[in-house]
Amino acid sequence: MRTYHPQPHQAVFEWLQKFGSNSTAHQILNPGISHLLSSHGDAITGYVDYGKVRVTAGVPVCAPERLIEAMEEFEQVAASSRRRVCYFYAEERARSAAIERGRYAAIQIGAQPVWQPAGWHTAFDGHASLRAQRHRARNKGVAVVEWDRERATRNPRLEACVAQWLARRGMT
């Protein structure tokens, strides 16, 4: 296993494209985040050390079936550095696993929005201001087109847009 302080941004971004399935996975791109690559080379965890605590930026980014093992490995590495672990931004599966293993308590901070796009037309049709915005977008030539994963992850224009967005919105 290797620790990177910080890992090159592009390498982490590519890892996220492959395995970043939860809503907080991209937090590991923020400035000042260090990264631990698992011994198998199949999981990466973003973190910062704060005193004697290693605070994660989410949970290990990996294939779903490797999550628990990647968490255990991260915890062992932290323990070898005499640090405890705090999973920050951990979603339900990781939270449940940590509690079941009897090592952690959980505190919920805020809530995560859930979208059900299939019902959006009802919301839009029921509010005049939303209908107006939809018509305005249509009149300006805005169209929504579904892309397959390959097109969305290997598109230079989209990658440039994401890079520009990330450059302007880093966390402190």
mmCIF file with all atom_site columns, N, CA and C in Angstrom, residues 88-120:
data_model
loop_
_atom_site.group_PDB
_atom_site.id
_atom_site.type_symbol
_atom_site.label_atom_id
_atom_site.label_alt_id
_atom_site.label_comp_id
_atom_site.label_asym_id
_atom_site.label_entity_id
_atom_site.label_seq_id
_atom_site.pdbx_PDB_ins_code
_atom_site.Cartn_x
_atom_site.Cartn_y
_atom_site.Cartn_z
_atom_site.occupancy
_atom_site.B_iso_or_equiv
_atom_site.pdbx_formal_charge
_atom_site.auth_seq_id
_atom_site.auth_comp_id
_atom_site.auth_asym_id
_atom_site.auth_atom_id
_atom_site.pdbx_PDB_model_num
ATOM 1  N N  . PHE A 1 88  ? -15.963 10.523 7.419   1.00 0.00 ? 88  PHE A N  1
ATOM 2  C CA . PHE A 1 88  ? -16.808 11.697 7.222   1.00 0.00 ? 88  PHE A CA 1
ATOM 3  C C  . PHE A 1 88  ? -17.399 11.601 5.827   1.00 0.00 ? 88  PHE A C  1
ATOM 4  N N  . TYR A 1 89  ? -18.663 11.837 5.692   1.00 0.00 ? 89  TYR A N  1
ATOM 5  C CA . TYR A 1 89  ? -19.421 11.683 4.441   1.00 0.00 ? 89  TYR A CA 1
ATOM 6  C C  . TYR A 1 89  ? -19.678 10.211 4.127   1.00 0.00 ? 89  TYR A C  1
ATOM 7  N N  . ALA A 1 90  ? -19.678 9.354  5.112   1.00 0.00 ? 90  ALA A N  1
ATOM 8  C CA . ALA A 1 90  ? -19.936 7.935  4.854   1.00 0.00 ? 90  ALA A CA 1
ATOM 9  C C  . ALA A 1 90  ? -21.424 7.737  4.583   1.00 0.00 ? 90  ALA A C  1
ATOM 10 N N  . GLU A 1 91  ? -21.725 7.028  3.530   1.00 0.00 ? 91  GLU A N  1
ATOM 11 C CA . GLU A 1 91  ? -23.119 6.759  3.203   1.00 0.00 ? 91  GLU A CA 1
ATOM 12 C C  . GLU A 1 91  ? -23.578 5.477  3.874   1.00 0.00 ? 91  GLU A C  1
ATOM 13 N N  . GLU A 1 92  ? -24.820 5.100  3.650   1.00 0.00 ? 92  GLU A N  1
ATOM 14 C CA . GLU A 1 92  ? -25.495 4.067  4.435   1.00 0.00 ? 92  GLU A CA 1
ATOM 15 C C  . GLU A 1 92  ? -24.743 2.740  4.522   1.00 0.00 ? 92  GLU A C  1
ATOM 16 N N  . ARG A 1 93  ? -24.276 2.210  3.421   1.00 0.00 ? 93  ARG A N  1
ATOM 17 C CA . ARG A 1 93  ? -23.619 0.889  3.470   1.00 0.00 ? 93  ARG A CA 1
ATOM 18 C C  . ARG A 1 93  ? -22.389 0.911  4.364   1.00 0.00 ? 93  ARG A C  1
ATOM 19 N N  . ALA A 1 94  ? -21.563 1.928  4.214   1.00 0.00 ? 94  ALA A N  1
ATOM 20 C CA . ALA A 1 94  ? -20.354 2.030  5.028   1.00 0.00 ? 94  ALA A CA 1
ATOM 21 C C  . ALA A 1 94  ? -20.709 2.304  6.488   1.00 0.00 ? 94  ALA A C  1
ATOM 22 N N  . ARG A 1 95  ? -21.691 3.136  6.712   1.00 0.00 ? 95  ARG A N  1
ATOM 23 C CA . ARG A 1 95  ? -22.120 3.440  8.079   1.00 0.00 ? 95  ARG A CA 1
ATOM 24 C C  . ARG A 1 95  ? -22.601 2.174  8.783   1.00 0.00 ? 95  ARG A C  1
ATOM 25 N N  . SER A 1 96  ? -23.441 1.433  8.107   1.00 0.00 ? 96  SER A N  1
ATOM 26 C CA . SER A 1 96  ? -23.974 0.192  8.686   1.00 0.00 ? 96  SER A CA 1
ATOM 27 C C  . SER A 1 96  ? -22.863 -0.811 8.969   1.00 0.00 ? 96  SER A C  1
ATOM 28 N N  . ALA A 1 97  ? -21.936 -0.951 8.025   1.00 0.00 ? 97  ALA A N  1
ATOM 29 C CA . ALA A 1 97  ? -20.837 -1.908 8.199   1.00 0.00 ? 97  ALA A CA 1
ATOM 30 C C  . ALA A 1 97  ? -19.958 -1.521 9.384   1.00 0.00 ? 97  ALA A C  1
ATOM 31 N N  . ALA A 1 98  ? -19.666 -0.243 9.531   1.00 0.00 ? 98  ALA A N  1
ATOM 32 C CA . ALA A 1 98  ? -18.817 0.212  10.628  1.00 0.00 ? 98  ALA A CA 1
ATOM 33 C C  . ALA A 1 98  ? -19.495 -0.028 11.977  1.00 0.00 ? 98  ALA A C  1
ATOM 34 N N  . ILE A 1 99  ? -20.786 0.225  12.048  1.00 0.00 ? 99  ILE A N  1
ATOM 35 C CA . ILE A 1 99  ? -21.521 0.015  13.298  1.00 0.00 ? 99  ILE A CA 1
ATOM 36 C C  . ILE A 1 99  ? -21.626 -1.476 13.614  1.00 0.00 ? 99  ILE A C  1
ATOM 37 N N  . GLU A 1 100 ? -21.908 -2.295 12.601  1.00 0.00 ? 100 GLU A N  1
ATOM 38 C CA . GLU A 1 100 ? -22.034 -3.741 12.809  1.00 0.00 ? 100 GLU A CA 1
ATOM 39 C C  . GLU A 1 100 ? -20.739 -4.349 13.336  1.00 0.00 ? 100 GLU A C  1
ATOM 40 N N  . ARG A 1 101 ? -19.610 -3.795 12.914  1.00 0.00 ? 101 ARG A N  1
ATOM 41 C CA . ARG A 1 101 ? -18.323 -4.306 13.375  1.00 0.00 ? 101 ARG A CA 1
ATOM 42 C C  . ARG A 1 101 ? -18.023 -3.852 14.796  1.00 0.00 ? 101 ARG A C  1
ATOM 43 N N  . GLY A 1 102 ? -18.885 -3.009 15.367  1.00 0.00 ? 102 GLY A N  1
ATOM 44 C CA . GLY A 1 102 ? -18.768 -2.610 16.758  1.00 0.00 ? 102 GLY A CA 1
ATOM 45 C C  . GLY A 1 102 ? -17.658 -1.640 17.070  1.00 0.00 ? 102 GLY A C  1
ATOM 46 N N  . ARG A 1 103 ? -17.111 -0.997 16.074  1.00 0.00 ? 103 ARG A N  1
ATOM 47 C CA . ARG A 1 103 ? -15.976 -0.098 16.322  1.00 0.00 ? 103 ARG A CA 1
ATOM 48 C C  . ARG A 1 103 ? -16.359 1.377  16.305  1.00 0.00 ? 103 ARG A C  1
ATOM 49 N N  . TYR A 1 104 ? -17.557 1.692  15.842  1.00 0.00 ? 104 TYR A N  1
ATOM 50 C CA . TYR A 1 104 ? -17.900 3.085  15.628  1.00 0.00 ? 104 TYR A CA 1
ATOM 51 C C  . TYR A 1 104 ? -19.292 3.424  16.121  1.00 0.00 ? 104 TYR A C  1
ATOM 52 N N  . ALA A 1 105 ? -19.478 4.677  16.408  1.00 0.00 ? 105 ALA A N  1
ATOM 53 C CA . ALA A 1 105 ? -20.799 5.249  16.616  1.00 0.00 ? 105 ALA A CA 1
ATOM 54 C C  . ALA A 1 105 ? -21.065 6.094  15.370  1.00 0.00 ? 105 ALA A C  1
ATOM 55 N N  . ALA A 1 106 ? -22.308 6.382  15.102  1.00 0.00 ? 106 ALA A N  1
ATOM 56 C CA . ALA A 1 106 ? -22.637 7.178  13.918  1.00 0.00 ? 106 ALA A CA 1
ATOM 57 C C  . ALA A 1 106 ? -23.473 8.379  14.316  1.00 0.00 ? 106 ALA A C  1
ATOM 58 N N  . ILE A 1 107 ? -23.162 9.488  13.710  1.00 0.00 ? 107 ILE A N  1
ATOM 59 C CA . ILE A 1 107 ? -23.928 10.711 13.900  1.00 0.00 ? 107 ILE A CA 1
ATOM 60 C C  . ILE A 1 107 ? -24.313 11.204 12.521  1.00 0.00 ? 107 ILE A C  1
ATOM 61 N N  . GLN A 1 108 ? -25.597 11.386 12.310  1.00 0.00 ? 108 GLN A N  1
ATOM 62 C CA . GLN A 1 108 ? -26.053 11.896 11.013  1.00 0.00 ? 108 GLN A CA 1
ATOM 63 C C  . GLN A 1 108 ? -26.028 13.414 11.050  1.00 0.00 ? 108 GLN A C  1
ATOM 64 N N  . ILE A 1 109 ? -25.376 13.987 10.051  1.00 0.00 ? 109 ILE A N  1
ATOM 65 C CA . ILE A 1 109 ? -25.303 15.432 9.922   1.00 0.00 ? 109 ILE A CA 1
ATOM 66 C C  . ILE A 1 109 ? -25.972 15.787 8.604   1.00 0.00 ? 109 ILE A C  1
ATOM 67 N N  . GLY A 1 110 ? -27.132 16.385 8.668   1.00 0.00 ? 110 GLY A N  1
ATOM 68 C CA . GLY A 1 110 ? -27.835 16.773 7.452   1.00 0.00 ? 110 GLY A CA 1
ATOM 69 C C  . GLY A 1 110 ? -28.476 15.586 6.756   1.00 0.00 ? 110 GLY A C  1
ATOM 70 N N  . ALA A 1 111 ? -28.930 15.831 5.563   1.00 0.00 ? 111 ALA A N  1
ATOM 71 C CA . ALA A 1 111 ? -29.580 14.803 4.761   1.00 0.00 ? 111 ALA A CA 1
ATOM 72 C C  . ALA A 1 111 ? -29.153 14.973 3.316   1.00 0.00 ? 111 ALA A C  1
ATOM 73 N N  . GLN A 1 112 ? -29.214 13.909 2.616   1.00 0.00 ? 112 GLN A N  1
ATOM 74 C CA . GLN A 1 112 ? -28.827 13.924 1.218   1.00 0.00 ? 112 GLN A CA 1
ATOM 75 C C  . GLN A 1 112 ? -30.075 13.950 0.340   1.00 0.00 ? 112 GLN A C  1
ATOM 76 N N  . PRO A 1 113 ? -30.119 14.840 -0.637  1.00 0.00 ? 113 PRO A N  1
ATOM 77 C CA . PRO A 1 113 ? -31.310 14.874 -1.493  1.00 0.00 ? 113 PRO A CA 1
ATOM 78 C C  . PRO A 1 113 ? -31.404 13.626 -2.370  1.00 0.00 ? 113 PRO A C  1
ATOM 79 N N  . VAL A 1 114 ? -32.608 13.257 -2.666  1.00 0.00 ? 114 VAL A N  1
ATOM 80 C CA . VAL A 1 114 ? -32.867 12.122 -3.543  1.00 0.00 ? 114 VAL A CA 1
ATOM 81 C C  . VAL A 1 114 ? -33.751 12.622 -4.670  1.00 0.00 ? 114 VAL A C  1
ATOM 82 N N  . TRP A 1 115 ? -33.358 12.307 -5.905  1.00 0.00 ? 115 TRP A N  1
ATOM 83 C CA . TRP A 1 115 ? -34.126 12.750 -7.057  1.00 0.00 ? 115 TRP A CA 1
ATOM 84 C C  . TRP A 1 115 ? -34.832 11.580 -7.706  1.00 0.00 ? 115 TRP A C  1
ATOM 85 N N  . GLN A 1 116 ? -36.031 11.836 -8.149  1.00 0.00 ? 116 GLN A N  1
ATOM 86 C CA . GLN A 1 116 ? -36.805 10.843 -8.886  1.00 0.00 ? 116 GLN A CA 1
ATOM 87 C C  . GLN A 1 116 ? -37.181 11.497 -10.221 1.00 0.00 ? 116 GLN A C  1
ATOM 88 N N  . PRO A 1 117 ? -36.285 11.486 -11.198 1.00 0.00 ? 117 PRO A N  1
ATOM 89 C CA . PRO A 1 117 ? -36.523 12.195 -12.457 1.00 0.00 ? 117 PRO A CA 1
ATOM 90 C C  . PRO A 1 117 ? -37.805 11.785 -13.182 1.00 0.00 ? 117 PRO A C  1
ATOM 91 N N  . ALA A 1 118 ? -38.268 10.553 -12.970 1.00 0.00 ? 118 ALA A N  1
ATOM 92 C CA . ALA A 1 118 ? -39.474 10.109 -13.670 1.00 0.00 ? 118 ALA A CA 1
ATOM 93 C C  . ALA A 1 118 ? -40.679 10.987 -13.338 1.00 0.00 ? 118 ALA A C  1
ATOM 94 N N  . GLY A 1 119 ? -40.686 11.629 -12.185 1.00 0.00 ? 119 GLY A N  1
ATOM 95 C CA . GLY A 1 119 ? -41.825 12.460 -11.800 1.00 0.00 ? 119 GLY A CA 1
ATOM 96 C C  . GLY A 1 119 ? -41.620 13.946 -12.003 1.00 0.00 ? 119 GLY A C  1
ATOM 97 N N  . TRP A 1 120 ? -40.521 14.334 -12.608 1.00 0.00 ? 120 TRP A N  1
ATOM 98 C CA . TRP A 1 120 ? -40.238 15.758 -12.768 1.00 0.00 ? 120 TRP A CA 1
ATOM 99 C C  . TRP A 1 120 ? -41.271 16.474 -13.616 1.00 0.00 ? 120 TRP A C  1
#
